[in-house]
Amino acid sequence: MPLEIRHLRTIEAVAQFGSLAAAAQRLHLTPSALSHQLRGLEAEFGVGLLDRERGTQLRLSPTGEALLAVAREVLPRIRQMQEDLRRRAAGNSGRLRIAVECHTCFDWLTPAMDHFRENWPDVEMDLVSGFQQDPLPLLQNHQADLTVLTAPDAMASDILLHPLFAYEVVALVNPRHALAQRSFLAPEDFLEETLITYPVEDRRLDLFREFLQPAGVQPWRRRHAELTVIILQLVASGQGIAALPAWAVGSYGEKNYVRAIPLGPQGLWQTLQAATTTEQAEQAHMQAFLAEIRASVAANLFGVKDIQGV
């Protein structure tokens, strides 16, 4: 008879209740079945687990105490794992690794993650390190569970897109710039300007993909900056113009350090999306996190529109 988990539970119950009858009731066994189990274990290993010479209350022998020490170490871990498995089965636990294509996403993603943790403390959350120019391969290679992106390339059949919200991309100029009083900018307005962008491929930039390239416009000079705050500072100091999501302008616009101008007469609106596998999309914690993003953005971000997610 090998040592089994049920033997550890038996020793634990005997030590707790001090009688076979009470221990058997706790374990949903008859006293005779419990006694038979103990005697079989003693016979198997040739040791005594109970001190039967000390009156009516059952006490553990030194060997029984040693086995109890193992039970007290092992059983809590087993119970914890059982509870974790139940939570996972119910969708209350799991892992959520997030990769982002958007430089400015952390303005709204971090608050959404913080609020989500309050309601789903058993979900392990993490950000895949660094900005990802193309986060979809991370999802397809199981290195991320959710990616945030705007214009995805061709996707595998098991990848599902979840529209999060629509946002306006605005041009940014110094308030003293010649274009600052325009009601909107046309693609041709960028021809003679120094354009400040993130150091990524043009197809990853909304301004190029949706506004300049369709019109065949290429600014005469480019300048790159890794951080949003550096782009804003360069525009504020008159070193060039830029285009960012309206929500990213923040205090620079409020204090009139930069002037935000629509792109085209209708403005340039894009849809930010999340991508998951179809399997992950069915998990309760994933659905809750997507809903948390939409609610957080609607309550806190300027220059966005709520859209119906799928």
Coordinates of N, CA and C in Angstrom, one line a residue, residues 165 181 200 229 238 248 302:
F165 N -12.0 51.3 -29.0 CA -12.6 52.7 -29.1 C -12.0 53.4 -30.3
Q181 N -3.4 78.7 -37.1 CA -4.7 79.2 -37.2 C -5.6 78.5 -38.2
V200 N 9.5 54.3 -36.2 CA 8.9 53.1 -36.7 C 8.6 53.2 -38.2
V229 N 6.6 62.5 -24.8 CA 6.9 63.8 -24.2 C 8.0 64.6 -24.9
G238 N 9.3 74.6 -31.5 CA 9.3 75.0 -32.9 C 10.2 74.2 -33.8
A248 N -3.2 62.1 -26.2 CA -1.8 62.2 -25.7 C -1.3 63.6 -25.6
F302 N -9.8 62.1 -23.5 CA -10.4 63.1 -24.4 C -10.1 62.7 -25.8

